[in-house]
PDB file of C-alpha atoms in Angstrom:
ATOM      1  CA  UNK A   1       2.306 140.836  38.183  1.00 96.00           C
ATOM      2  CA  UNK A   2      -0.201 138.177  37.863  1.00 98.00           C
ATOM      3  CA  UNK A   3       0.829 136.645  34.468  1.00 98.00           C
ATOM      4  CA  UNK A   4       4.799 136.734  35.511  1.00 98.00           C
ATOM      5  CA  UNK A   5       3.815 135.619  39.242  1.00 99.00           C
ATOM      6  CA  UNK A   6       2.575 132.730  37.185  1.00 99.00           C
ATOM      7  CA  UNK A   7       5.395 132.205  34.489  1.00 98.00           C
ATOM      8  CA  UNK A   8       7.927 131.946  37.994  1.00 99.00           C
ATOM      9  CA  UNK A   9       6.264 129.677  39.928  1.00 99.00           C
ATOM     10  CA  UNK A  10       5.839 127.046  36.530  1.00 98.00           C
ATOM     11  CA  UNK A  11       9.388 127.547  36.047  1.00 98.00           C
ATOM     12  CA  UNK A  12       9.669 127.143  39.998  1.00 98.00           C
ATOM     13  CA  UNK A  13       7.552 124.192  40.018  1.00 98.00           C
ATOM     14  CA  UNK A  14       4.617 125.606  42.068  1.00 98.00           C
ATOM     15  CA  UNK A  15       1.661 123.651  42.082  1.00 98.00           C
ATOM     16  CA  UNK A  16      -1.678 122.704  43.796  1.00 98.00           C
ATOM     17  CA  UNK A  17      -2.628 124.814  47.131  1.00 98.00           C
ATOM     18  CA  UNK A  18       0.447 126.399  46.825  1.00 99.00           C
ATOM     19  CA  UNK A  19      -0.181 127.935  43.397  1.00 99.00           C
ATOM     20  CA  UNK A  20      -3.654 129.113  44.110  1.00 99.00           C
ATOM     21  CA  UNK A  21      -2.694 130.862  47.106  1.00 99.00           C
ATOM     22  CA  UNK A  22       0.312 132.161  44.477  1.00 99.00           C
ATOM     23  CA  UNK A  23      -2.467 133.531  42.398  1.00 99.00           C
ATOM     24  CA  UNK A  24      -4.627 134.903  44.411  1.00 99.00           C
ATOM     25  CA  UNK A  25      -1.918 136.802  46.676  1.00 99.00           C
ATOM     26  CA  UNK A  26      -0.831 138.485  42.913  1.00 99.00           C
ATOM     27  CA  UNK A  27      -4.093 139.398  42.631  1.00 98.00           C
ATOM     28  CA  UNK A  28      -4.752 141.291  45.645  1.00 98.00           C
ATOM     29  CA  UNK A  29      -0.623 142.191  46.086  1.00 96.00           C
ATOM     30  CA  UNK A  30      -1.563 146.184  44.738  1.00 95.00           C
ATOM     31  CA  UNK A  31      -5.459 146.124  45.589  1.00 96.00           C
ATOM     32  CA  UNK A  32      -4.350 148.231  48.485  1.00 95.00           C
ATOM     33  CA  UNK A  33      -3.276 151.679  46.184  1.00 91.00           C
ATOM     34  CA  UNK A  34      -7.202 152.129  46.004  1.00 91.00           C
ATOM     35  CA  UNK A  35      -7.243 152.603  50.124  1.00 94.00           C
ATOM     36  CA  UNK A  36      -4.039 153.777  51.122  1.00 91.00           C
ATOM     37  CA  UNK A  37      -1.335 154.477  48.385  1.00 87.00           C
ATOM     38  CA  UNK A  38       1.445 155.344  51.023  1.00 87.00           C
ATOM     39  CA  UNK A  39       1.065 151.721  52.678  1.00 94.00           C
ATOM     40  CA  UNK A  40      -0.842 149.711  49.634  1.00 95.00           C
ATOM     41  CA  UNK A  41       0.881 146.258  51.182  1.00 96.00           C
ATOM     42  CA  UNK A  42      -1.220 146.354  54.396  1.00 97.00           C
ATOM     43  CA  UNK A  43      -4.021 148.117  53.345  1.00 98.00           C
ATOM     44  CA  UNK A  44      -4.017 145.324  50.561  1.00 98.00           C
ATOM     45  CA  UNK A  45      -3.984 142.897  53.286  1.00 98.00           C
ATOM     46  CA  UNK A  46      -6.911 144.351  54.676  1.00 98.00           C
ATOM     47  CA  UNK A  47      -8.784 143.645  52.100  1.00 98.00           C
ATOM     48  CA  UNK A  48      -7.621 140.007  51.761  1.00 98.00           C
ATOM     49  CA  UNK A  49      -8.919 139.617  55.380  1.00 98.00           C
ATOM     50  CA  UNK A  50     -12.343 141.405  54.837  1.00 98.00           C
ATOM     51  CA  UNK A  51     -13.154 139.413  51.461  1.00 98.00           C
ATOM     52  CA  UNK A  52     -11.833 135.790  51.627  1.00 98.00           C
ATOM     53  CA  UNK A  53     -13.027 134.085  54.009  1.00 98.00           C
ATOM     54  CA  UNK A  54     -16.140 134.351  52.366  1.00 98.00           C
ATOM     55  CA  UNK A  55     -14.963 132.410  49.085  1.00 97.00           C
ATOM     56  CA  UNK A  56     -13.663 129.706  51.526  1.00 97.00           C
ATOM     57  CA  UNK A  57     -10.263 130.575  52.743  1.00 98.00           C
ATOM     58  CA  UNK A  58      -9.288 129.372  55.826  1.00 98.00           C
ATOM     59  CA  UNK A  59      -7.238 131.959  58.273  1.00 98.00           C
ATOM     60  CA  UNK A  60      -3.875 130.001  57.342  1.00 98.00           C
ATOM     61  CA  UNK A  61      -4.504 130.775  54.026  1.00 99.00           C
ATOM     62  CA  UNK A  62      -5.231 134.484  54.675  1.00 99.00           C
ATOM     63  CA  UNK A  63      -2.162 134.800  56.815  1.00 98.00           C
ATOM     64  CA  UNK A  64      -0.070 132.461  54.146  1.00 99.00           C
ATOM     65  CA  UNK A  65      -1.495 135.560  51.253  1.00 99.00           C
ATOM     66  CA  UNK A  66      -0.843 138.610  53.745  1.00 98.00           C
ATOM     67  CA  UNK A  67       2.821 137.526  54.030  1.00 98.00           C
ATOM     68  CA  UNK A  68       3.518 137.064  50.704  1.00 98.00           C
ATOM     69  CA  UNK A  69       1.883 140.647  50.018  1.00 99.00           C
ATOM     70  CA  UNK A  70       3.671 142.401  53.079  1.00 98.00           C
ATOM     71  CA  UNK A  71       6.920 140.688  51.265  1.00 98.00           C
ATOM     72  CA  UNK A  72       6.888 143.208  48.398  1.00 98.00           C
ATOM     73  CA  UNK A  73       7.030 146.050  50.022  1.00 96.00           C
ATOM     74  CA  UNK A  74      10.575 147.656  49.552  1.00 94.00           C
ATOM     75  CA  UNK A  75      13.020 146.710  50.725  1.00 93.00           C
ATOM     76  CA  UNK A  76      11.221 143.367  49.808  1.00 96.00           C
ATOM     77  CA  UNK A  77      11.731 140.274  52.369  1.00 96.00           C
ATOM     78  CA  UNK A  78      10.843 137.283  51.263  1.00 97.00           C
ATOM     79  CA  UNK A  79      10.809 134.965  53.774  1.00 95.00           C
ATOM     80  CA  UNK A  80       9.200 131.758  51.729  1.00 97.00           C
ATOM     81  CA  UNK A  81       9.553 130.064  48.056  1.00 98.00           C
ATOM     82  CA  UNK A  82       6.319 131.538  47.312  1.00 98.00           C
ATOM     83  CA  UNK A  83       7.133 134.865  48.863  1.00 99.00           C
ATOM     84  CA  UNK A  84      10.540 134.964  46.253  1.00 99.00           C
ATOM     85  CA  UNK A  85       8.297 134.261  43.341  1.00 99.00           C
ATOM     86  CA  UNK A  86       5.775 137.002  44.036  1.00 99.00           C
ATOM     87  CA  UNK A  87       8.825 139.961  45.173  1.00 99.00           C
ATOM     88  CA  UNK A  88      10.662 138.677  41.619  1.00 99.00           C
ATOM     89  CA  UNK A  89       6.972 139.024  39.944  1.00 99.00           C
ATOM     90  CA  UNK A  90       6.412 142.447  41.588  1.00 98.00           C
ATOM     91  CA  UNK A  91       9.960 143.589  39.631  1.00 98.00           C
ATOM     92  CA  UNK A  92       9.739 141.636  36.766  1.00 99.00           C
ATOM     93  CA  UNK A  93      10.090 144.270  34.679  1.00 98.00           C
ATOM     94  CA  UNK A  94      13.913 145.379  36.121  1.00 99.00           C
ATOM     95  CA  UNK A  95      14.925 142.533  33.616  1.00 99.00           C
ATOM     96  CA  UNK A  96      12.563 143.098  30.659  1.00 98.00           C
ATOM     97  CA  UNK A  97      12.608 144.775  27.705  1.00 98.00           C
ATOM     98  CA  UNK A  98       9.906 147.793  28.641  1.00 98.00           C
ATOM     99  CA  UNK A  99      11.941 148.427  31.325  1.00 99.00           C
ATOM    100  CA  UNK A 100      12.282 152.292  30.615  1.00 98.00           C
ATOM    101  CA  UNK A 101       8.693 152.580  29.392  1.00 98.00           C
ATOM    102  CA  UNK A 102       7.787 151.289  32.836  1.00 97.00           C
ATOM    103  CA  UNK A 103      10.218 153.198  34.678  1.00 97.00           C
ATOM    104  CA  UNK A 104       8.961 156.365  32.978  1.00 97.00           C
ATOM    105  CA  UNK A 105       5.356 156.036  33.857  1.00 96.00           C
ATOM    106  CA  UNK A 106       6.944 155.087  37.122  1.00 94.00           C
ATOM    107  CA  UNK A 107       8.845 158.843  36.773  1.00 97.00           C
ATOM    108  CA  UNK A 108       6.207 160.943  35.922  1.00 96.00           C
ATOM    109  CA  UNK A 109       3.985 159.586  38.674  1.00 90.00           C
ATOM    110  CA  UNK A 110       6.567 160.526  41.205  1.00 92.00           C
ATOM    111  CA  UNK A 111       7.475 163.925  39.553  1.00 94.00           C
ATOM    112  CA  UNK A 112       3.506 164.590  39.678  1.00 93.00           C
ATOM    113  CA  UNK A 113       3.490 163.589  43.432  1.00 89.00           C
ATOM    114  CA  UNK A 114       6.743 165.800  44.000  1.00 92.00           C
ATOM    115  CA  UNK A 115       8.530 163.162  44.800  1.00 92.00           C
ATOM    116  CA  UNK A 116      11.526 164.162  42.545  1.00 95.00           C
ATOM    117  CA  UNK A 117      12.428 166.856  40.360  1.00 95.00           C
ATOM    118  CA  UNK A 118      14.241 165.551  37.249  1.00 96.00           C
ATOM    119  CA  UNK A 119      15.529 163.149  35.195  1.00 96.00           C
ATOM    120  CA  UNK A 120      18.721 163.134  36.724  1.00 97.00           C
ATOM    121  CA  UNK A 121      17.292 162.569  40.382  1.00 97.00           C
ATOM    122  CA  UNK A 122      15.221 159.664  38.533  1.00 98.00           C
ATOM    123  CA  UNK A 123      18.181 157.924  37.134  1.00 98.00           C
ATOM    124  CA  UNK A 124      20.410 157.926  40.428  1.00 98.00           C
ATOM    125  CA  UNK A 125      17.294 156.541  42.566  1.00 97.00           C
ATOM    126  CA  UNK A 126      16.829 153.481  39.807  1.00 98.00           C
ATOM    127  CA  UNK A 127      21.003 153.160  39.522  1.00 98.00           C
ATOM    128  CA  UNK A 128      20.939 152.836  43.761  1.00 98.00           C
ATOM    129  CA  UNK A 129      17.635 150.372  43.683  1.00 98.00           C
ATOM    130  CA  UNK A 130      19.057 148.111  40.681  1.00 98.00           C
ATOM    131  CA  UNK A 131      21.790 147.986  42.662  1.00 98.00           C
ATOM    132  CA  UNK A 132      20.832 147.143  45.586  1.00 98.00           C
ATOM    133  CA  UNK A 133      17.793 144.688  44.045  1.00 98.00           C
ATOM    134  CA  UNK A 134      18.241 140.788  44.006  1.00 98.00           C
ATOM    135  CA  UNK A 135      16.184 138.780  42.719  1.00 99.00           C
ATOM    136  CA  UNK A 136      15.292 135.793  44.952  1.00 99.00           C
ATOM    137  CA  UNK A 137      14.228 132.767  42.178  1.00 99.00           C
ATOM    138  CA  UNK A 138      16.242 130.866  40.327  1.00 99.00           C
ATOM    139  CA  UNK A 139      14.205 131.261  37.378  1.00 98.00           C
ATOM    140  CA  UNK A 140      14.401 134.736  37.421  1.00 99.00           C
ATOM    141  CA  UNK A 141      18.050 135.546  38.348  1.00 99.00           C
ATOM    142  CA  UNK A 142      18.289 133.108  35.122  1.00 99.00           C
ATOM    143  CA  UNK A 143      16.049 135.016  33.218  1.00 98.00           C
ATOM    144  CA  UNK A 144      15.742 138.311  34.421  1.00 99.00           C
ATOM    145  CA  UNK A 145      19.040 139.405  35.743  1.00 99.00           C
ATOM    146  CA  UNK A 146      20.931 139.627  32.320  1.00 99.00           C
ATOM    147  CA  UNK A 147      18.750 142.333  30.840  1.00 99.00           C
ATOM    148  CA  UNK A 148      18.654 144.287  34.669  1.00 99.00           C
ATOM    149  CA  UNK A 149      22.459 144.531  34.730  1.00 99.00           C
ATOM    150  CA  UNK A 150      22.778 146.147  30.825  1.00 99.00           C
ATOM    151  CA  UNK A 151      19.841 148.533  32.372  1.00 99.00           C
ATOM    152  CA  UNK A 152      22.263 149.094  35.338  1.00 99.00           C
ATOM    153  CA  UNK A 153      24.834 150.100  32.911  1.00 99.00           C
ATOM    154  CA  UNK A 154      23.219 152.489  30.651  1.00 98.00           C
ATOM    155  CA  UNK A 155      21.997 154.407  33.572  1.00 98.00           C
ATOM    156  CA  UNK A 156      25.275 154.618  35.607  1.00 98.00           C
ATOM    157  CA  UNK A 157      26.732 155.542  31.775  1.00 98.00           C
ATOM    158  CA  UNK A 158      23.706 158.146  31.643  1.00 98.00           C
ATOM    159  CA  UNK A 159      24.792 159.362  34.947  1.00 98.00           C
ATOM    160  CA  UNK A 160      28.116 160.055  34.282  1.00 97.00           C
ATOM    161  CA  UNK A 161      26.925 162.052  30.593  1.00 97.00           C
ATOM    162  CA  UNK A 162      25.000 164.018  32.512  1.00 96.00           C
ATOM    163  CA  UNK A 163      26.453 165.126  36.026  1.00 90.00           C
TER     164      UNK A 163
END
């Protein structure tokens, strides 16, 4: 997340404050799994809170981090520029080439947590979330979306192969 959070926001034009609070939010946006894997966003908070005010950041720039991290959870919301650019780093990979050697890490971790059964439940739960997924920066509706919609299409044609 951190190295596309970054590609977006040069593309974006993020720079200065703005960046480094970009950075670090990336950073900490999953530290959260290690706490509390059901609600990683706030627990990842948390942990902003706890730790940077230490290394100098002021509580604007803990509450400016915490909202971009609570963004990403899904549904995402991003309510800022900076928000948009971490929630389209977060699913970067909809659009890229490894998407189905993600997605299938992304499978087996749910089939080992019972979460679903089979391929076939796998492949209607990513058609319904590409579906319903937009991304929010230019940069990567440009970049990103192309590639997400031919992934759309070969698992809506995989779905109907395989009812």
């Amino acid at each position: 997340v951190y190295a596309s959070a970054i590609t977006i926001a040069e593309e974006e034009g993020i720079k200065g404050d703005d960046l480094v609070l970009l950075k670090t939010a990336a950073l900490y946006h999953d530290s959260g799994f290690l706490l509390d894997p059901s609600d990683h966003e706030a627990a990842s908070c948390r942990l902003v809170q706890q730790h940077l005010p230490r290394f100098g950041y002021t509580a604007d720039h803990v509450d400016r981090i915490c909202n971009m991290i609570l963004s990403t959870k899904v549904p995402q919301r991003a309510m800022d520029p900076l928000s948009g650019v971490l929630c389209d780093a977060d699913l970067d990979y909809l659009g890229r080439e490894d998407f189905f050697m993600v997605g299938d890490r992304l499978y087996h971790e749910m089939r080992t947590t019972g979460a679903l059964h089979n391929r076939w439940e796998w492949n209607r739960l990513q058609e319904g979330f590409l579906s319903a997924h937009t991304y929010y920066t230019r940069s990567s509706r440009l970049h990103r979306e192309p590639k997400k919609q031919k992934h759309l299409a070969w698992i809506r044609q995989w779905l109907i192969d395989n009812p």
